[in-house]
mmCIF file of C-alpha atoms in Angstrom:
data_model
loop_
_atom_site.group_PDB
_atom_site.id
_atom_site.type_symbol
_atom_site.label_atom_id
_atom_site.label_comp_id
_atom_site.label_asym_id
_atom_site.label_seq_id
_atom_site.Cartn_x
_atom_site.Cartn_y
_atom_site.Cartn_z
ATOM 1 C CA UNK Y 1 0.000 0.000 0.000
ATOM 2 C CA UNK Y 2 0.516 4.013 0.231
ATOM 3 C CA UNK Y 3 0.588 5.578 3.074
ATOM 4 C CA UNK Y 4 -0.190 9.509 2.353
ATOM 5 C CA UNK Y 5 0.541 10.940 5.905
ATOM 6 C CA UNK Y 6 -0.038 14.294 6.987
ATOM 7 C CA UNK Y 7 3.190 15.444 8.791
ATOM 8 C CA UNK Y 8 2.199 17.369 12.138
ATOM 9 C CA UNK Y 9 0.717 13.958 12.841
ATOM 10 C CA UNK Y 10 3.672 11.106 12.839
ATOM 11 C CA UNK Y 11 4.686 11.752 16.415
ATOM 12 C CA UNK Y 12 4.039 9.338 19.397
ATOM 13 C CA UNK Y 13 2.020 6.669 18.090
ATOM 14 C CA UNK Y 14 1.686 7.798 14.461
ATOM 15 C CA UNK Y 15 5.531 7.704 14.375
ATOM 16 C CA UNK Y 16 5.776 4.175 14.982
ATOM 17 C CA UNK Y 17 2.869 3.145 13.068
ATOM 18 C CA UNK Y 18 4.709 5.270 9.912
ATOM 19 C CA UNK Y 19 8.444 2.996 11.145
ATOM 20 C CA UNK Y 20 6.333 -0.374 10.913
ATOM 21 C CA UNK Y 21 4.547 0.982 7.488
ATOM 22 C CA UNK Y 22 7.823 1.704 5.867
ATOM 23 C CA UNK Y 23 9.607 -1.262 7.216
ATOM 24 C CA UNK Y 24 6.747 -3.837 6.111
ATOM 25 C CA UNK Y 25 7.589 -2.301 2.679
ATOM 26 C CA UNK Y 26 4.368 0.131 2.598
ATOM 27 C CA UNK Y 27 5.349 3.526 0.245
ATOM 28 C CA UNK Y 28 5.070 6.234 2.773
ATOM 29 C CA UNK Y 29 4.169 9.872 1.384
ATOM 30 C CA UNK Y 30 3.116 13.049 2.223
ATOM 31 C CA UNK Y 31 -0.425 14.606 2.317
ATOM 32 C CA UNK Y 32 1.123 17.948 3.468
ATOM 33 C CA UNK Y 33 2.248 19.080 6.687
ATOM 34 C CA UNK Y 34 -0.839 20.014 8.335
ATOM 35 C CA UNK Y 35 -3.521 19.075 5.731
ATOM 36 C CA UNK Y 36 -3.245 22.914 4.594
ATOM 37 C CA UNK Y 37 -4.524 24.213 7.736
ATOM 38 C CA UNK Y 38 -4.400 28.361 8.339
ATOM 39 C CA UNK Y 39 -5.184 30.221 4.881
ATOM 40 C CA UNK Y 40 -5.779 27.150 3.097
ATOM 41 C CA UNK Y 41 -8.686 26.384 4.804
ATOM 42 C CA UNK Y 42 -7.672 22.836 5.426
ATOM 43 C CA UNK Y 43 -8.832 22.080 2.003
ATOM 44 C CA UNK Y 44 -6.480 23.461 -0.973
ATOM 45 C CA UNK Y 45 -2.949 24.705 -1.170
ATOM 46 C CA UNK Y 46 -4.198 26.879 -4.076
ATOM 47 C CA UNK Y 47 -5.326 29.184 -1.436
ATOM 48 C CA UNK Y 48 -2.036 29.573 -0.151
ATOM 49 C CA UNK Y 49 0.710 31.588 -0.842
ATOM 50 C CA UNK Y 50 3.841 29.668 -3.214
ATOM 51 C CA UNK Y 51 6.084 29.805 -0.404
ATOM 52 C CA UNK Y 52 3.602 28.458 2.082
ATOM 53 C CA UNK Y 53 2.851 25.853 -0.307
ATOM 54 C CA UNK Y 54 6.131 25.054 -0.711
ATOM 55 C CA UNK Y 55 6.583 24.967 2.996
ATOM 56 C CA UNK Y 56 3.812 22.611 3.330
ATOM 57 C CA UNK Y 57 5.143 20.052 1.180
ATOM 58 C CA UNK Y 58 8.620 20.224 2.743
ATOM 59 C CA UNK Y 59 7.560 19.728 6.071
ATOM 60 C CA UNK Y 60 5.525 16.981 4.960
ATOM 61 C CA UNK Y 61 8.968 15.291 3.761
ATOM 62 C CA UNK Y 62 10.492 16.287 6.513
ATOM 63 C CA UNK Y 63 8.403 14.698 9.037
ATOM 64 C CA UNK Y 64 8.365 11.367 7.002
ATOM 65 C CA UNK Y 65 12.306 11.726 6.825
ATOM 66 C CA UNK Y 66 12.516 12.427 10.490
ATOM 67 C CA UNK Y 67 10.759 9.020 11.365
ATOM 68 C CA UNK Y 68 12.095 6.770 8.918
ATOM 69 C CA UNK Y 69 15.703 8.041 8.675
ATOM 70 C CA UNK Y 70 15.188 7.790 4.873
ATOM 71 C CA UNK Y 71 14.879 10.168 1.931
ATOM 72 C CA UNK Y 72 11.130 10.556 1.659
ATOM 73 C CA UNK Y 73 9.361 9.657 -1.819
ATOM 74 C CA UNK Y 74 8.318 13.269 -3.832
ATOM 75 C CA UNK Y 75 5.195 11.436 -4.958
ATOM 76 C CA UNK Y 76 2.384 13.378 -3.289
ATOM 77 C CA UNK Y 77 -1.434 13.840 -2.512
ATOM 78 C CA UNK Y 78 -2.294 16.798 -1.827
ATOM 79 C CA UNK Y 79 -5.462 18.126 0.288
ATOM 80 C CA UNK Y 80 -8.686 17.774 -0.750
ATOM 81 C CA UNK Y 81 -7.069 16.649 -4.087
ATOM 82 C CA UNK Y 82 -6.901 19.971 -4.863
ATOM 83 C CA UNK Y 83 -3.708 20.522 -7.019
ATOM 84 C CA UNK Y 84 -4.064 23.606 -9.198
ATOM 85 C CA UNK Y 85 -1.874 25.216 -12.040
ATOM 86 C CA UNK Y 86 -0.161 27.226 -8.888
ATOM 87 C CA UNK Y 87 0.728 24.044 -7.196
ATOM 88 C CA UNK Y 88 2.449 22.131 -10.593
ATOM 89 C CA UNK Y 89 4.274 25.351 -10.915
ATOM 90 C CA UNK Y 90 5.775 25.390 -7.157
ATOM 91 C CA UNK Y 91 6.755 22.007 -7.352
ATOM 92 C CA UNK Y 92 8.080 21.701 -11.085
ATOM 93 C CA UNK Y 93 11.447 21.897 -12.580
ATOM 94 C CA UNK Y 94 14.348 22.392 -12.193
ATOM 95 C CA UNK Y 95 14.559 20.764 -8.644
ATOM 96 C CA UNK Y 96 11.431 19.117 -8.665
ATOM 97 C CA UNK Y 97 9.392 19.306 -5.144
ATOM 98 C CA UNK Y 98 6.391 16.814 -6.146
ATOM 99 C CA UNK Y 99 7.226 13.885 -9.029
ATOM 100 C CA UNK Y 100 3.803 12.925 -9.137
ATOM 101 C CA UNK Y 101 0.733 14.362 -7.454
ATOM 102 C CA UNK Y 102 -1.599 11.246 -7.324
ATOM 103 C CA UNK Y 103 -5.232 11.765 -6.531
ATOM 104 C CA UNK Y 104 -7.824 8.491 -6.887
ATOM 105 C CA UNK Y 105 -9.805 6.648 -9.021
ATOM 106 C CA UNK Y 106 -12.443 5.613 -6.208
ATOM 107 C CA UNK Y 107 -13.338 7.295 -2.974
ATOM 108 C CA UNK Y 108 -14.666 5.103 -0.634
ATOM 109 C CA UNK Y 109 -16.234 7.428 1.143
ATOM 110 C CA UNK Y 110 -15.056 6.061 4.555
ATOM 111 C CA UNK Y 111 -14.798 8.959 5.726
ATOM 112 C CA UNK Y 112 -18.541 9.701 6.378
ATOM 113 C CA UNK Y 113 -18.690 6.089 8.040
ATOM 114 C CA UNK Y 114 -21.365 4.978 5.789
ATOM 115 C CA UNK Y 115 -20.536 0.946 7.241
ATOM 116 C CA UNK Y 116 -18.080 -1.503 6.524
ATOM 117 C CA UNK Y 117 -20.355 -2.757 4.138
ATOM 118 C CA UNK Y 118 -20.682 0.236 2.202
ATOM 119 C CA UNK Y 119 -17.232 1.090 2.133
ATOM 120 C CA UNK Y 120 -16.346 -2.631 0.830
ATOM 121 C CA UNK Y 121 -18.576 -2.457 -2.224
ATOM 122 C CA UNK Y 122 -16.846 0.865 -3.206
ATOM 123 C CA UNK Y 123 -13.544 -0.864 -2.734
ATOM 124 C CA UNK Y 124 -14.693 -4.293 -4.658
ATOM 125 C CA UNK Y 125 -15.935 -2.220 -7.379
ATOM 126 C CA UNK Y 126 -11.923 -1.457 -8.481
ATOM 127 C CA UNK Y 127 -10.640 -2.278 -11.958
ATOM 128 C CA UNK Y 128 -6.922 -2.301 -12.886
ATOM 129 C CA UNK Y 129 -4.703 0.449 -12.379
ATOM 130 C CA UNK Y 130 -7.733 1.714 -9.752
ATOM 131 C CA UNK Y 131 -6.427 3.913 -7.148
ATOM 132 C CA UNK Y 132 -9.044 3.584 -3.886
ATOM 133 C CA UNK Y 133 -9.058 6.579 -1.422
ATOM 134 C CA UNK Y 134 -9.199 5.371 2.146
ATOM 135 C CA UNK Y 135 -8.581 7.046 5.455
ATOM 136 C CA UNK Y 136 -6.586 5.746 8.507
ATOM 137 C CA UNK Y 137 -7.103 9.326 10.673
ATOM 138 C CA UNK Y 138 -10.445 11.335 11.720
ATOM 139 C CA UNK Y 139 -11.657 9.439 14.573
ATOM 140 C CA UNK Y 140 -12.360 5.823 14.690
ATOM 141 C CA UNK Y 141 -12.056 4.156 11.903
ATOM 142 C CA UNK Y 142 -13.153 0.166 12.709
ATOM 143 C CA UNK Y 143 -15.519 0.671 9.256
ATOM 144 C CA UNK Y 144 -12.626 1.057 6.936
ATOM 145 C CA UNK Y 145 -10.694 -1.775 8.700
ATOM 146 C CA UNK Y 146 -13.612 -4.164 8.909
ATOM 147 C CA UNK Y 147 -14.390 -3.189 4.999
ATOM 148 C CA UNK Y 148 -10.760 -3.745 3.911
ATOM 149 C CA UNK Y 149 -11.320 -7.691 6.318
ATOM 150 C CA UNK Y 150 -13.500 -8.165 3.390
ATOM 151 C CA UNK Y 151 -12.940 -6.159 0.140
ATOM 152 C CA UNK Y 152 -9.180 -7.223 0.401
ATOM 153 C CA UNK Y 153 -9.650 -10.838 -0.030
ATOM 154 C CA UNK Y 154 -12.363 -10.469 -2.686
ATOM 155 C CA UNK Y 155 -10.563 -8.802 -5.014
ATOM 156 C CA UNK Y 156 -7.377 -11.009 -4.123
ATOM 157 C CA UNK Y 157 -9.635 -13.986 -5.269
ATOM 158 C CA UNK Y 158 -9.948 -12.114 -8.413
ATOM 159 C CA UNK Y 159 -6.843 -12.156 -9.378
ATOM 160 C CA UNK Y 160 -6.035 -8.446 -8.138
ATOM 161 C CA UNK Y 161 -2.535 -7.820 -6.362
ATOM 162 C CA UNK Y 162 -1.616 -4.457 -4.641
ATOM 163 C CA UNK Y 163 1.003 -2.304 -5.894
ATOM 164 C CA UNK Y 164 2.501 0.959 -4.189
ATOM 165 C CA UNK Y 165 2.395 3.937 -6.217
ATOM 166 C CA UNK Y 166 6.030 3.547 -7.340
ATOM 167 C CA UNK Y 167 5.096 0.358 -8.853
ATOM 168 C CA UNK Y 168 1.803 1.802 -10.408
ATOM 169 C CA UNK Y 169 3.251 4.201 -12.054
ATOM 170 C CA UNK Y 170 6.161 2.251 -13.538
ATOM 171 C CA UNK Y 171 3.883 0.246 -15.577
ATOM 172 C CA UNK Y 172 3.201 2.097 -19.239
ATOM 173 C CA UNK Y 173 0.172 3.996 -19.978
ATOM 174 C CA UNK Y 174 -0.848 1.926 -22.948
#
């Protein structure tokens, strides 16, 4: 799997959940530093300023860096999904900031705990190449486990594997 963690919260726990992620061979990335919080409304770097939104994505790094002791991956997801023109432009060339900004192909919508069953059938209904939002922080979050206890297993008896984003998007387009 990817992890996309939000930075201000791998500390205590969430730091040693992120050091058993990476070390299980899990991709760990950032989702920003503090999920855009202040003038981005917790919602959209857009609404930032570039250096802020710069900032946010560094610190994001950072924190991963700090936990893992390793160089953290540039592929990133950003708030809300919302990456705008502004955002490409921060991050792009020379030096790149973000290699990939990867959004999804399904939202499970676990995060209005609709039931484990409800979340399941969003997650069974993936097709190759499908990128499935899900959400490990925002309270308690036994639905999207229990729905994963099923969905996972499903689709494995499908013939589906599981692929970090690395992987993903090393296989061509065609």
């Amino acid at each position: 799997a990817t992890f996309f963690t939000v930075g201000n919260r791998i500390d205590g726990e969430g730091a040693d959940l992120v050091k058993r992620a990476a070390a299980e061979g899990h991709q760990i990335c950032t989702h920003s530093y503090d999920h855009a919080a202040g003038d981005g409304q917790s919602v959209n770097l857009g609404y930032m300023t570039p250096e802020d939104q710069v900032a946010e994505v560094q610190k994001g790094y950072e924190a991963i860096e700090a936990v893992t002791g390793s160089e953290a991956s540039h592929v990133f997801r950003a708030p809300g999904g919302n990456y705008g023109e502004d955002g490409m432009r921060n991050g792009g060339p020379p030096a790149p900031l973000v290699s990939a900004e990867i959004g999804w192909n399904i939202d499970s919508q676990d995060w209005r705990k609709p039931g484990a069953g409800a979340i399941a059938d969003q997650i069974k209904n993936a097709w190759p190449g499908a990128i499935v939002l899900l959400h490990d922080g925002g309270g308690d979050r036994t639905q999207t486990v229990a729905a994963l206890e099923d969905a996972l297993p499903y689709l494995k008896s499908q013939g589906y594997r599981f692929v970090t984003m690395d992987e993903l998007l090393g296989y061509p387009l065609a």
